[in-house]
Amino acid sequence: MLMEEWAALKIPNEVSDEEASLAEPISVAVHAVRKSNLKLGDTVLIIGAGPIGLFCIQTAKAAGASNVIVF
């Protein structure tokens, strides 16, 4: 695979391949919660309970959502 040098990141030796593979889906969840302007006590609806949806649940709760509804 070819890509621009800026698009590649070196994974530190102490981070396993399994852990590194979660960086992208977790970043999607964090980005989604940031874009939502979630406030403490908000109720959140997440559509889909796949890997990214599950990370969105965790991220929304960590950001202060009081209720998380999964559809």
mmCIF file of C-alpha atoms in Angstrom:
data_model
loop_
_atom_site.group_PDB
_atom_site.id
_atom_site.type_symbol
_atom_site.label_atom_id
_atom_site.label_comp_id
_atom_site.label_asym_id
_atom_site.label_seq_id
_atom_site.Cartn_x
_atom_site.Cartn_y
_atom_site.Cartn_z
ATOM 1 C CA MET A 1 0.000 0.000 0.000
ATOM 2 C CA LEU A 2 1.270 3.495 -0.858
ATOM 3 C CA MET A 3 0.408 6.573 1.157
ATOM 4 C CA GLU A 4 1.766 9.982 1.965
ATOM 5 C CA GLU A 5 4.334 9.948 4.765
ATOM 6 C CA TRP A 6 2.213 12.295 6.924
ATOM 7 C CA ALA A 7 -0.641 9.741 6.894
ATOM 8 C CA ALA A 8 1.419 6.978 8.522
ATOM 9 C CA LEU A 9 2.063 6.720 12.243
ATOM 10 C CA LYS A 10 4.723 4.668 13.994
ATOM 11 C CA ILE A 11 3.175 2.446 16.625
ATOM 12 C CA PRO A 12 5.317 2.280 19.783
ATOM 13 C CA ASN A 13 6.719 -1.165 20.599
ATOM 14 C CA GLU A 14 4.796 -1.289 23.894
ATOM 15 C CA VAL A 15 1.456 -1.043 22.032
ATOM 16 C CA SER A 16 0.242 -4.410 20.744
ATOM 17 C CA ASP A 17 -1.170 -4.859 17.241
ATOM 18 C CA GLU A 18 -4.566 -5.592 18.812
ATOM 19 C CA GLU A 19 -4.506 -2.325 20.760
ATOM 20 C CA ALA A 20 -3.287 -0.355 17.750
ATOM 21 C CA SER A 21 -6.092 -1.749 15.601
ATOM 22 C CA LEU A 22 -8.616 0.008 17.874
ATOM 23 C CA ALA A 23 -7.186 3.497 17.321
ATOM 24 C CA GLU A 24 -9.293 4.280 14.239
ATOM 25 C CA PRO A 25 -12.708 3.089 15.492
ATOM 26 C CA ILE A 26 -12.176 4.802 18.846
ATOM 27 C CA SER A 27 -11.188 8.020 17.085
ATOM 28 C CA VAL A 28 -14.444 7.875 15.091
ATOM 29 C CA ALA A 29 -16.428 7.654 18.344
ATOM 30 C CA VAL A 30 -14.501 10.486 19.999
ATOM 31 C CA HIS A 31 -14.958 12.673 16.912
ATOM 32 C CA ALA A 32 -18.706 11.949 16.818
ATOM 33 C CA VAL A 33 -19.193 12.859 20.482
ATOM 34 C CA ARG A 34 -17.137 16.040 20.087
ATOM 35 C CA LYS A 35 -19.190 17.095 17.039
ATOM 36 C CA SER A 36 -22.425 16.460 18.958
ATOM 37 C CA ASN A 37 -21.682 19.212 21.510
ATOM 38 C CA LEU A 38 -22.823 16.819 24.234
ATOM 39 C CA LYS A 39 -23.459 18.446 27.597
ATOM 40 C CA LEU A 40 -23.529 16.881 31.058
ATOM 41 C CA GLY A 41 -26.843 15.140 31.617
ATOM 42 C CA ASP A 42 -27.825 14.933 27.932
ATOM 43 C CA THR A 43 -29.654 11.933 26.524
ATOM 44 C CA VAL A 44 -27.942 10.351 23.520
ATOM 45 C CA LEU A 45 -29.334 8.099 20.790
ATOM 46 C CA ILE A 46 -26.863 5.793 19.067
ATOM 47 C CA ILE A 47 -28.066 3.935 16.003
ATOM 48 C CA GLY A 48 -26.192 0.658 15.664
ATOM 49 C CA ALA A 49 -24.391 -1.474 18.215
ATOM 50 C CA GLY A 50 -21.444 -2.579 16.119
ATOM 51 C CA PRO A 51 -17.872 -1.880 17.204
ATOM 52 C CA ILE A 52 -18.047 1.867 16.533
ATOM 53 C CA GLY A 53 -21.493 2.124 18.130
ATOM 54 C CA LEU A 54 -20.170 0.403 21.251
ATOM 55 C CA PHE A 55 -17.259 2.848 21.405
ATOM 56 C CA CYS A 56 -19.763 5.710 20.977
ATOM 57 C CA ILE A 57 -21.688 4.408 24.002
ATOM 58 C CA GLN A 58 -18.540 4.388 26.136
ATOM 59 C CA THR A 59 -17.396 7.781 24.875
ATOM 60 C CA ALA A 60 -20.801 9.420 25.405
ATOM 61 C CA LYS A 61 -21.006 8.061 28.961
ATOM 62 C CA ALA A 62 -17.459 9.241 29.682
ATOM 63 C CA ALA A 63 -18.403 12.690 28.333
ATOM 64 C CA GLY A 64 -21.306 12.946 30.773
ATOM 65 C CA ALA A 65 -24.392 11.604 29.004
ATOM 66 C CA SER A 66 -26.973 10.599 31.587
ATOM 67 C CA ASN A 67 -28.942 8.308 29.283
ATOM 68 C CA VAL A 68 -27.678 6.434 26.250
ATOM 69 C CA ILE A 69 -30.298 4.822 24.041
ATOM 70 C CA VAL A 70 -29.130 2.271 21.480
ATOM 71 C CA PHE A 71 -31.323 1.441 18.525
#
